[in-house]
Coordinates of N, CA and C in Angstrom, one line a residue:
X1 N 0.7 -1.2 0.0 CA -0.1 0.2 0.1 C 0.7 1.0 0.0
X2 N 1.9 1.4 0.8 CA 2.8 2.5 0.8 C 3.8 2.6 -0.5
X3 N 3.9 1.6 -1.1 CA 4.6 1.7 -2.4 C 3.6 2.3 -3.4
X4 N 2.4 2.0 -3.3 CA 1.3 2.4 -4.3 C 1.2 3.9 -4.0
X5 N 1.2 4.4 -2.9 CA 1.0 5.9 -2.4 C 2.3 6.6 -2.8
X6 N 3.5 5.8 -2.6 CA 4.7 6.4 -3.0 C 4.7 6.8 -4.8
X7 N 4.1 6.0 -5.4 CA 4.1 6.3 -6.9 C 2.7 7.2 -7.4
X8 N 1.9 7.2 -6.1 CA 0.7 8.2 -6.5 C 1.3 9.6 -6.4
X9 N 2.4 9.9 -5.8 CA 2.8 11.3 -5.5 C 3.7 12.0 -6.7
X10 N 3.6 11.1 -7.9 CA 4.4 11.4 -9.2 C 3.0 11.6 -10.2
X11 N 1.8 11.6 -9.8 CA 0.4 11.7 -10.8 C 0.2 13.1 -10.8
X12 N -0.7 13.4 -11.5 CA -1.4 14.9 -11.6 C -2.7 14.9 -11.2
X13 N -3.3 14.9 -10.0 CA -4.4 14.5 -9.8 C -5.3 15.9 -9.8
X14 N -6.9 15.8 -10.2 CA -7.7 16.7 -10.3 C -8.7 16.2 -9.3
X15 N -9.3 17.0 -8.5 CA -10.7 16.6 -7.8 C -11.8 17.2 -8.0
X16 N -13.0 16.6 -7.7 CA -14.3 16.9 -8.0 C -14.9 16.8 -6.6
X17 N -15.2 17.7 -5.8 CA -16.0 17.3 -4.5 C -17.5 17.5 -4.8
X18 N -18.4 16.5 -4.4 CA -19.5 16.3 -4.6 C -20.4 16.3 -3.5
X19 N -21.7 16.6 -3.6 CA -22.5 16.6 -2.4 C -23.8 15.8 -2.9
X20 N -24.0 14.7 -2.7 CA -25.1 13.8 -3.2 C -26.2 13.7 -2.1
X21 N -27.6 13.9 -2.8 CA -28.9 13.6 -2.0 C -29.1 11.9 -2.2
X22 N -29.0 11.4 -1.2 CA -29.0 10.1 -1.2 C -30.5 9.6 -0.4
X23 N -31.5 10.4 -0.5 CA -32.7 10.1 -0.1 C -33.3 8.7 -0.8
X24 N -33.0 8.6 -2.0 CA -33.7 7.7 -2.4 C -32.7 6.2 -2.3
X25 N -31.4 6.3 -2.3 CA -30.6 5.2 -2.0 C -30.7 4.7 -0.4
X26 N -31.1 5.6 0.5 CA -31.0 5.4 1.7 C -32.5 4.5 2.1
X27 N -33.4 5.0 1.3 CA -34.9 4.0 1.4 C -34.6 2.7 0.5
X28 N -33.7 2.6 -0.4 CA -33.4 1.2 -0.9 C -32.3 0.2 -0.1
X29 N -31.6 0.7 0.5 CA -30.5 0.2 1.4 C -31.4 -0.3 2.5
X30 N -32.3 0.4 3.2 CA -33.2 0.0 4.3 C -33.9 -1.2 4.1
X31 N -34.3 -1.6 3.0 CA -35.3 -2.2 2.7 C -34.7 -3.7 1.7
X32 N -33.2 -3.6 1.7 CA -32.6 -4.4 0.8 C -32.5 -6.0 1.6
X33 N -32.7 -6.8 0.9 CA -32.5 -8.2 1.3 C -32.0 -9.2 0.2
X34 N -30.9 -9.8 0.1 CA -30.0 -9.6 1.2 C -29.6 -8.2 1.6
X35 N -28.8 -8.1 2.8 CA -28.3 -6.7 3.3 C -27.3 -6.3 2.3
X36 N -27.2 -4.7 2.1 CA -26.4 -4.2 1.1 C -25.7 -2.9 2.2
X37 N -24.3 -2.8 2.0 CA -23.7 -1.9 2.7 C -23.5 -0.5 1.8
X38 N -23.4 0.5 2.4 CA -23.0 1.6 1.6 C -21.9 1.6 0.4
X39 N -20.7 1.0 0.9 CA -19.6 0.7 0.1 C -20.1 -0.1 -1.0
X40 N -20.7 -1.2 -0.7 CA -21.2 -2.1 -1.8 C -22.1 -1.2 -2.8
X41 N -23.0 -0.6 -2.3 CA -23.9 0.2 -3.2 C -22.8 1.2 -4.2
X42 N -22.2 2.0 -3.6 CA -21.2 2.6 -4.2 C -20.4 2.1 -5.1
X43 N -19.8 1.0 -5.0 CA -19.0 0.2 -5.8 C -19.9 -0.1 -7.0
X44 N -21.0 -0.7 -7.2 CA -22.0 -1.1 -7.9 C -22.3 0.0 -8.8
X45 N -22.6 1.2 -8.2 CA -22.9 2.4 -9.1 C -21.6 2.8 -9.7
X46 N -20.5 3.0 -9.3 CA -19.3 3.0 -9.8 C -18.9 2.3 -10.8
X47 N -19.0 1.1 -10.9 CA -18.9 0.1 -11.9 C -19.9 0.5 -13.0
X48 N -21.2 0.8 -13.0 CA -22.1 1.2 -14.0 C -21.7 2.5 -14.6
X49 N -21.2 3.4 -13.7 CA -20.7 4.8 -14.5 C -19.4 4.6 -15.5
X50 N -18.4 3.7 -15.1 CA -17.1 3.3 -15.7 C -17.7 2.6 -17.0
X51 N -18.8 1.6 -16.8 CA -19.2 1.1 -18.0 C -19.8 1.7 -19.1
X52 N -20.4 3.0 -19.0 CA -20.7 4.0 -19.7 C -19.8 4.9 -20.1
X53 N -18.5 4.9 -19.4 CA -17.5 5.7 -19.8 C -16.1 5.1 -20.1
X54 N -16.0 4.4 -20.7 CA -14.9 3.0 -20.9 C -13.6 3.9 -20.8
X55 N -13.6 5.3 -21.3 CA -12.3 5.9 -21.5 C -11.6 6.3 -20.1
X56 N -12.3 6.1 -19.1 CA -11.6 6.3 -17.7 C -11.2 5.1 -17.2
X57 N -11.4 3.8 -17.5 CA -11.1 2.7 -17.3 C -9.8 2.2 -18.0
X58 N -8.6 3.2 -17.6 CA -7.3 3.2 -18.0 C -6.1 3.3 -17.1
X59 N -4.9 3.2 -17.5 CA -4.1 3.4 -16.8 C -2.6 3.5 -17.5
X60 N -1.9 4.7 -17.1 CA -0.7 5.2 -17.8 C 0.5 4.0 -17.5
X61 N 1.0 3.5 -18.8 CA 2.0 2.6 -18.5 C 3.2 3.0 -19.5
X62 N 4.4 3.9 -18.9 CA 5.3 4.6 -19.4 C 4.9 5.7 -20.7
X63 N 5.1 5.7 -21.9 CA 4.4 6.6 -22.6 C 3.2 6.0 -23.5
X64 N 2.6 5.1 -22.7 CA 1.2 4.6 -23.4 C -0.1 4.7 -22.3
X65 N -1.2 4.6 -22.9 CA -2.4 4.3 -22.1 C -2.8 3.0 -22.3
X66 N -3.1 2.3 -21.2 CA -3.6 0.9 -21.2 C -4.7 1.2 -20.9
X67 N -5.7 0.4 -21.8 CA -7.3 0.7 -21.6 C -7.7 -1.0 -21.1
X68 N -8.6 -1.1 -20.2 CA -9.2 -2.5 -19.7 C -10.4 -2.7 -20.5
X69 N -10.8 -3.9 -20.8 CA -11.8 -4.2 -21.3 C -13.0 -5.0 -20.5
X70 N -12.4 -5.0 -18.9 CA -13.4 -5.2 -18.2 C -13.5 -4.3 -16.9
X71 N -14.5 -4.4 -16.4 CA -14.8 -3.0 -15.2 C -14.5 -3.8 -13.9
X72 N -13.3 -4.1 -13.6 CA -12.7 -4.5 -12.2 C -12.5 -3.2 -11.4
X73 N -13.0 -3.1 -10.2 CA -12.8 -2.1 -9.4 C -12.0 -2.5 -8.1
X74 N -11.0 -1.6 -7.6 CA -10.5 -1.8 -6.3 C -11.3 -1.3 -5.1
X75 N -11.2 -1.6 -3.9 CA -11.6 -1.3 -2.7 C -10.6 -1.5 -1.5
X76 N -11.0 -0.6 -0.6 CA -10.1 -0.8 0.8 C -10.9 -1.4 1.8
X77 N -10.4 -2.3 2.7 CA -11.1 -3.0 3.7 C -10.3 -2.8 4.9
X78 N -10.8 -2.6 6.1 CA -10.1 -2.9 7.6 C -10.1 -4.2 8.1
X79 N -8.9 -4.9 8.3 CA -9.2 -6.1 8.8 C -8.5 -6.4 9.9
X80 N -8.6 -7.4 10.8 CA -7.7 -7.7 11.8 C -6.4 -8.8 11.6
X81 N -5.2 -8.4 11.7 CA -4.2 -9.1 11.1 C -3.1 -9.0 12.4
X82 N -2.7 -10.3 13.2 CA -1.8 -10.4 14.0 C -2.3 -9.6 15.3
X83 N -3.5 -9.5 15.9 CA -4.0 -8.7 16.6 C -4.1 -7.3 16.6
X84 N -4.1 -6.8 15.3 CA -4.2 -5.3 15.2 C -4.9 -5.2 13.7
X85 N -5.5 -3.8 13.6 CA -6.4 -3.5 12.6 C -5.3 -3.0 11.2
X86 N -5.5 -3.6 10.2 CA -4.6 -3.2 9.1 C -5.5 -2.9 8.1
X87 N -4.8 -1.9 6.9 CA -5.6 -1.9 5.5 C -5.3 -2.9 4.6
X88 N -6.3 -3.4 3.9 CA -6.2 -4.4 3.0 C -6.9 -3.9 1.7
X89 N -6.5 -4.7 0.6 CA -7.4 -4.2 -0.7 C -7.9 -5.3 -1.6
X90 N -8.8 -5.2 -1.7 CA -9.7 -6.4 -2.5 C -10.0 -5.8 -3.8
X91 N -10.2 -6.7 -4.9 CA -10.8 -6.6 -6.1 C -11.9 -6.7 -6.4
X92 N -12.8 -6.1 -6.9 CA -14.3 -6.4 -7.3 C -14.3 -6.8 -8.7
X93 N -14.5 -8.1 -9.3 CA -14.3 -8.3 -10.8 C -15.7 -8.1 -11.5
X94 N -15.6 -7.5 -12.7 CA -17.0 -7.1 -13.3 C -17.9 -6.4 -12.4
X95 N -17.6 -5.4 -11.6 CA -18.5 -4.6 -10.9 C -19.6 -4.1 -11.5
X96 N -19.7 -3.8 -12.8 CA -20.9 -3.3 -13.5 C -21.9 -4.2 -13.4
X97 N -21.6 -5.3 -13.5 CA -22.5 -6.6 -13.7 C -22.9 -7.2 -12.2
X98 N -22.2 -7.0 -11.3 CA -22.7 -7.4 -9.9 C -23.6 -6.7 -9.2
X99 N -24.5 -7.4 -8.5 CA -25.4 -6.8 -7.7 C -24.7 -5.9 -6.6
X100 N -25.5 -5.2 -5.9 CA -25.2 -4.4 -4.6 C -24.9 -5.5 -3.6
X101 N -25.8 -6.5 -3.6 CA -25.4 -7.3 -2.4 C -24.4 -8.4 -2.5
X102 N -24.1 -8.5 -4.1 CA -23.1 -9.6 -4.2 C -21.6 -8.8 -4.0
X103 N -21.6 -7.5 -4.3 CA -20.4 -7.0 -3.7 C -20.3 -6.7 -2.7
X104 N -21.5 -6.3 -1.5 CA -21.5 -6.5 -0.1 C -20.9 -7.6 0.5
X105 N -21.3 -8.6 0.0 CA -20.7 -10.1 0.3 C -19.2 -10.2 0.2
X106 N -18.7 -9.8 -1.2 CA -17.0 -9.7 -1.5 C -16.5 -9.1 -0.2
X107 N -17.1 -8.0 -0.1 CA -16.4 -6.8 1.1 C -16.3 -7.5 2.1
X108 N -17.4 -8.2 2.8 CA -17.6 -9.2 4.0 C -16.5 -10.0 4.1
X109 N -16.3 -10.9 2.7 CA -15.4 -12.1 2.7 C -13.9 -11.6 3.0
X110 N -13.8 -10.4 2.4 CA -12.3 -9.7 2.2 C -12.1 -9.5 3.4
X111 N -13.1 -8.7 4.3 CA -12.8 -8.1 5.7 C -12.4 -9.3 6.7
X112 N -13.0 -10.6 6.3 CA -12.8 -11.7 7.4 C -12.1 -12.7 6.9
X113 N -11.6 -12.7 5.8 CA -11.0 -13.9 4.8 C -9.5 -13.6 4.8
X114 N -8.9 -14.5 4.2 CA -7.5 -14.5 3.5 C -7.2 -12.9 3.5
X115 N -5.8 -12.6 3.8 CA -5.6 -11.0 3.6 C -5.1 -11.1 2.2
X116 N -4.7 -9.8 1.4 CA -4.0 -9.6 0.3 C -2.6 -10.4 0.0
X117 N -2.1 -10.3 1.1 CA -0.7 -10.7 1.2 C -0.5 -12.2 1.1
X118 N -1.6 -12.9 1.5 CA -1.8 -14.3 1.6 C -2.4 -14.7 0.0
X119 N -2.7 -14.2 -0.7 CA -3.2 -14.2 -2.0 C -2.4 -14.1 -3.1
X120 N -1.2 -13.1 -3.0 CA -0.3 -12.9 -3.9 C 0.3 -14.3 -4.5
X121 N 0.5 -13.9 -6.0 CA 1.1 -15.0 -6.8 C 2.0 -14.2 -7.9
X122 N 3.0 -15.1 -8.5 CA 3.7 -14.7 -9.5 C 4.9 -13.8 -9.3
X123 N 4.6 -12.8 -10.2 CA 5.9 -11.6 -10.1 C 5.7 -10.8 -8.8
X124 N 4.3 -10.6 -8.8 CA 3.9 -9.4 -7.7 C 4.4 -10.2 -6.4
X125 N 4.2 -11.5 -6.2 CA 4.7 -12.0 -4.8 C 6.2 -12.0 -4.8
X126 N 6.8 -12.1 -6.0 CA 8.2 -11.8 -5.7 C 8.8 -10.5 -5.6
X127 N 8.3 -9.5 -6.1 CA 8.7 -8.1 -5.9 C 8.2 -7.8 -4.5
X128 N 7.1 -8.2 -3.6 CA 7.1 -7.7 -2.4 C 8.0 -8.3 -1.4
X129 N 8.5 -9.1 -1.9 CA 9.7 -9.6 -0.7 C 10.9 -8.7 -0.7
X130 N 11.1 -7.8 -1.9 CA 12.4 -7.1 -2.0 C 12.6 -6.2 -0.9
X131 N 13.7 -5.6 -0.7 CA 13.8 -4.4 0.4 C 13.2 -3.3 -0.2
X132 N 12.6 -2.3 0.7 CA 12.2 -1.2 0.0 C 12.6 -0.5 -1.1
X133 N 13.6 0.1 -0.9 CA 14.2 0.9 -2.1 C 14.2 0.0 -3.4
X134 N 14.8 -1.3 -3.6 CA 14.7 -2.1 -4.6 C 13.4 -2.5 -4.9
X135 N 12.3 -2.6 -4.4 CA 11.0 -2.9 -4.4 C 10.4 -1.8 -5.3
X136 N 10.5 -0.8 -4.7 CA 9.9 0.4 -5.6 C 10.3 0.8 -6.7
X137 N 11.9 0.6 -6.8 CA 12.5 0.8 -8.3 C 11.9 -0.3 -9.1
X138 N 11.7 -1.4 -8.8 CA 11.3 -2.3 -9.7 C 9.9 -2.3 -10.1
X139 N 9.0 -1.7 -9.1 CA 7.6 -1.4 -9.4 C 7.7 -0.3 -10.5
X140 N 8.4 0.9 -10.3 CA 8.5 1.8 -11.3 C 9.1 1.2 -12.8
X141 N 10.1 0.3 -12.6 CA 10.6 -0.1 -13.8 C 9.4 -1.0 -14.8
X142 N 8.7 -1.9 -13.9 CA 7.9 -2.7 -14.9 C 6.5 -2.0 -15.1
X143 N 6.3 -0.9 -14.3 CA 5.1 -0.3 -14.4 C 5.1 0.4 -15.9
X144 N 6.2 0.5 -16.4 CA 6.2 1.1 -17.8 C 5.7 0.1 -18.9
X145 N 5.7 -1.3 -18.6 CA 5.5 -2.2 -19.6 C 4.0 -2.4 -19.5
X146 N 3.2 -2.1 -20.7 CA 1.6 -2.4 -20.4 C 1.5 -3.8 -20.1
X147 N 1.9 -4.6 -20.7 CA 1.6 -6.2 -20.1 C 1.8 -6.5 -18.6
X148 N 2.6 -5.8 -18.1 CA 3.0 -5.8 -16.6 C 2.3 -5.1 -15.8
X149 N 2.0 -4.0 -16.2 CA 1.2 -2.8 -15.7 C -0.3 -3.3 -15.6
X150 N -0.8 -4.2 -16.7 CA -2.3 -4.6 -16.5 C -2.5 -5.4 -15.4
X151 N -1.4 -6.0 -14.7 CA -1.4 -7.2 -13.7 C -1.7 -6.3 -12.5
X152 N -1.2 -5.0 -12.2 CA -1.3 -4.4 -11.3 C -2.5 -4.0 -10.4
X153 N -3.5 -4.7 -10.9 CA -5.0 -4.5 -10.2 C -5.6 -3.3 -11.1
X154 N -6.9 -3.0 -10.7 CA -7.7 -2.2 -11.4 C -7.3 -0.7 -11.3
X155 N -7.8 0.0 -12.3 CA -7.3 1.5 -12.4 C -8.3 2.5 -11.6
X156 N -9.6 1.7 -11.3 CA -10.6 2.5 -10.7 C -11.1 1.9 -9.3
X157 N -11.3 2.8 -8.2 CA -11.6 2.1 -6.9 C -12.3 3.2 -6.0
X158 N -12.4 2.7 -4.8 CA -13.3 3.3 -3.8 C -12.6 3.1 -2.6
X159 N -12.4 4.2 -1.7 CA -12.0 3.9 -0.6 C -13.1 5.0 0.7
X160 N -13.4 4.5 1.4 CA -14.6 4.9 2.5 C -13.6 5.2 3.9
X161 N -14.1 6.5 4.3 CA -14.0 7.3 5.4 C -15.1 7.3 6.4
X162 N -16.5 7.2 5.7 CA -17.6 7.8 6.4 C -17.7 6.9 7.6
X163 N -17.4 5.5 7.4 CA -17.7 4.6 8.9 C -16.6 5.1 9.7
X164 N -15.9 5.8 9.6 CA -15.0 6.2 10.8 C -15.2 7.4 11.4
X165 N -16.4 8.3 10.8 CA -16.4 9.5 11.2 C -17.9 10.0 11.3
X166 N -18.4 10.5 12.3 CA -19.9 11.0 12.3 C -19.8 12.3 11.8
X167 N -18.8 13.0 11.6 CA -19.0 14.4 11.0 C -19.3 14.6 9.3
X168 N -19.1 15.6 8.7 CA -19.5 15.7 7.6 C -18.1 16.6 6.8
X169 N -18.2 16.1 5.7 CA -16.9 16.6 4.9 C -16.1 16.1 3.8
X170 N -15.4 16.5 2.8 CA -14.7 15.7 2.0 C -13.4 15.4 2.5
X171 N -12.7 14.4 1.7 CA -11.2 14.2 2.0 C -10.8 14.2 0.5
X172 N -9.3 14.8 0.7 CA -8.5 14.6 -0.8 C -7.5 13.8 -0.3
X173 N -7.6 12.7 -1.4 CA -6.6 11.7 -1.0 C -5.4 11.6 -1.9
X174 N -4.3 11.1 -1.5 CA -3.2 11.0 -2.5 C -3.4 9.5 -3.3
X175 N -3.9 9.7 -4.4 CA -4.6 8.6 -5.1 C -3.8 7.9 -6.0
X176 N -3.4 6.5 -5.4 CA -2.8 5.5 -6.5 C -3.5 4.9 -7.8
X177 N -4.6 5.5 -8.0 CA -5.4 4.9 -8.9 C -5.7 5.9 -10.1
X178 N -6.1 5.7 -11.4 CA -6.6 6.6 -12.3 C -8.0 7.3 -11.9
X179 N -8.7 6.7 -11.4 CA -10.0 7.2 -10.8 C -10.4 6.7 -9.3
X180 N -10.6 7.5 -8.3 CA -10.8 6.8 -7.0 C -12.1 7.9 -6.6
X181 N -13.0 7.2 -5.9 CA -14.0 8.1 -5.2 C -13.6 7.6 -3.7
X182 N -13.6 8.9 -3.1 CA -13.5 8.9 -1.6 C -14.8 9.0 -1.0
X183 N -15.3 8.3 -0.2 CA -16.6 8.6 0.5 C -16.8 9.1 1.7
X184 N -17.5 9.9 2.1 CA -17.4 10.4 3.6 C -18.9 10.0 4.0
X185 N -19.3 10.6 5.2 CA -20.4 10.2 6.1 C -21.6 11.0 5.9
X186 N -22.7 10.2 5.6 CA -24.0 10.8 5.4 C -24.6 11.6 6.9
X187 N -24.8 13.0 6.6 CA -25.8 13.7 7.3 C -26.8 14.4 6.9
X188 N -27.6 14.8 7.9 CA -28.8 15.8 7.3 C -28.3 17.0 7.1
X189 N -28.6 17.7 6.0 CA -28.2 18.8 5.4 C -29.3 19.6 4.7
X190 N -29.5 20.8 4.8 CA -30.4 21.5 3.9 C -30.4 21.1 2.5
X191 N -31.8 20.8 1.9 CA -31.8 20.6 0.6 C -33.0 21.1 0.2
X192 N -33.2 21.4 -1.4 CA -34.5 21.8 -2.0 C -35.0 20.8 -2.7
X193 N -36.5 20.6 -2.1 CA -37.4 19.8 -2.7 C -38.6 20.4 -3.1
X194 N -38.9 20.5 -4.3 CA -40.3 21.2 -4.8 C -40.3 22.5 -4.2
X195 N -39.0 23.4 -4.4 CA -39.2 24.4 -4.0 C -39.2 25.1 -2.5
X196 N -38.8 24.0 -1.8 CA -38.9 24.0 -0.3 C -37.6 23.6 0.3
X197 N -36.9 24.3 1.2 CA -35.8 24.0 1.9 C -36.2 23.0 2.9
X198 N -35.7 21.7 3.0 CA -36.1 20.8 3.9 C -34.5 20.1 4.2
X199 N -34.6 19.3 5.3 CA -33.3 18.4 5.8 C -33.4 17.1 5.0
X200 N -32.3 16.8 4.5 CA -32.2 15.5 3.7 C -30.8 14.9 3.8
X201 N -30.6 13.6 3.6 CA -29.5 12.8 3.9 C -28.4 13.1 2.7
X202 N -27.4 13.8 3.1 CA -26.2 14.0 1.9 C -25.3 13.4 2.1
X203 N -24.4 13.0 0.8 CA -23.4 12.2 1.1 C -22.3 13.2 0.2
X204 N -21.1 13.5 1.0 CA -19.8 13.8 0.3 C -18.9 13.0 -0.1
X205 N -18.8 12.9 -1.5 CA -17.8 12.2 -2.2 C -16.7 13.0 -2.9
X206 N -15.4 12.6 -3.1 CA -14.5 13.5 -3.8 C -14.3 12.3 -5.1
X207 N -14.4 12.7 -6.2 CA -13.7 12.0 -7.3 C -12.5 12.4 -7.5
X208 N -11.6 11.7 -7.8 CA -9.9 12.1 -8.0 C -9.6 11.4 -9.4
X209 N -9.2 12.1 -10.4 CA -8.9 12.0 -11.7 C -7.4 11.9 -11.9
X210 N -6.6 11.0 -12.4 CA -5.2 11.2 -12.9 C -5.5 12.0 -14.4
X211 N -4.9 13.5 -14.0 CA -5.0 14.1 -15.5 C -4.1 13.7 -16.5
X212 N -3.2 12.9 -16.2 CA -2.4 12.4 -17.2 C -3.0 11.5 -18.1
X213 N -4.2 11.0 -17.7 CA -4.7 10.0 -18.5 C -6.0 10.4 -18.9
X214 N -6.9 11.3 -18.1 CA -8.2 11.7 -18.3 C -8.3 13.2 -18.3
X215 N -8.7 13.6 -19.4 CA -8.9 15.3 -19.7 C -10.3 15.5 -19.0
X216 N -10.2 16.9 -18.9 CA -11.3 17.6 -18.1 C -12.8 17.3 -18.3
X217 N -13.1 17.6 -19.8 CA -14.0 17.3 -20.4 C -14.8 15.8 -19.9
X218 N -14.0 14.9 -20.3 CA -14.4 13.3 -20.1 C -14.7 13.2 -18.6
X219 N -13.8 13.7 -17.7 CA -13.9 13.6 -16.3 C -15.3 14.4 -15.8
X220 N -15.8 15.4 -16.4 CA -17.0 16.2 -15.8 C -18.3 15.2 -16.5
X221 N -18.1 14.6 -17.5 CA -19.2 13.8 -18.0 C -19.3 12.5 -17.2
X222 N -18.4 11.9 -16.8 CA -18.5 10.9 -15.9 C -19.0 11.1 -14.7
X223 N -18.4 12.2 -14.0 CA -18.8 13.0 -12.7 C -20.4 12.8 -12.9
X224 N -20.8 13.8 -13.8 CA -22.4 13.6 -13.8 C -23.0 12.6 -13.9
X225 N -22.6 11.7 -14.7 CA -23.1 10.1 -14.9 C -23.3 9.5 -13.4
X226 N -22.1 9.5 -12.9 CA -21.9 9.0 -11.4 C -22.9 9.7 -10.5
X227 N -23.1 11.1 -10.5 CA -24.0 11.4 -9.7 C -25.4 11.3 -9.9
X228 N -25.9 11.0 -11.2 CA -27.0 10.5 -11.5 C -27.6 9.2 -11.2
X229 N -26.7 8.5 -11.4 CA -26.8 7.0 -11.1 C -26.7 6.9 -9.4
X230 N -26.1 7.5 -8.8 CA -26.3 7.4 -7.1 C -27.7 7.9 -6.5
X231 N -27.9 9.2 -7.2 CA -29.0 9.7 -6.6 C -30.4 9.1 -6.9
X232 N -30.1 8.4 -8.3 CA -31.6 7.6 -8.5 C -31.4 6.1 -8.2
X233 N -30.6 5.6 -7.2 CA -30.2 4.4 -6.8 C -30.3 3.3 -8.1
X234 N -29.8 3.6 -9.1 CA -30.0 3.0 -10.3 C -29.4 1.3 -10.3
X235 N -28.3 1.3 -9.3 CA -27.6 0.0 -9.2 C -28.7 -1.0 -8.7
X236 N -29.7 -0.6 -8.1 CA -30.6 -1.6 -7.4 C -31.6 -2.2 -8.3
X237 N -31.6 -1.4 -9.7 CA -32.6 -1.9 -10.7 C -32.0 -3.0 -11.7

């Protein structure tokens, strides 16, 4: 994780701060059976937005742009390891086709099942055993090769801070991915419905784009699609 963040410091991030009315998703989650988590819903929604805008499902590999033909997403989970809480990473395959409940179940399994370090195979498993400076140098070198860069996991992902805070606000991440959605905590805020100001559940989300891969106009179109899909709870249909 720290190696990925070290690489993120060389990116060119642009942030979109969003405030989404989640009245409809809140009602759908309350009635969902089997149960659905907010992170599961956001991942399912993000996957459907990426499927509509495949140009964001890409990664820079040297002087080339590598495009993915599957909508796999990355997510972070907190799990217990050797008696302490650690951050782990899970890949959600074909997130644009999975239901909110299926993704929620995958996140639960990742939180309580084998950790990422226990699932590593091949070149990646060999690289992580190198000393820090050699490891980071090896990652930078092989990341320039598209075939190898394609094995580094998804280009799009979600991280959630809302579960750790009852306050409201955005987070500006150091993003190791081409697109990352940072999810805050839902609170009651003033919103306008039918010309009246009322209290409604509002969700702050930061969308972060790697500007070396995605230009401003495609990023804006993707942001609007993601907003619409979240506020209408489209991933449940």
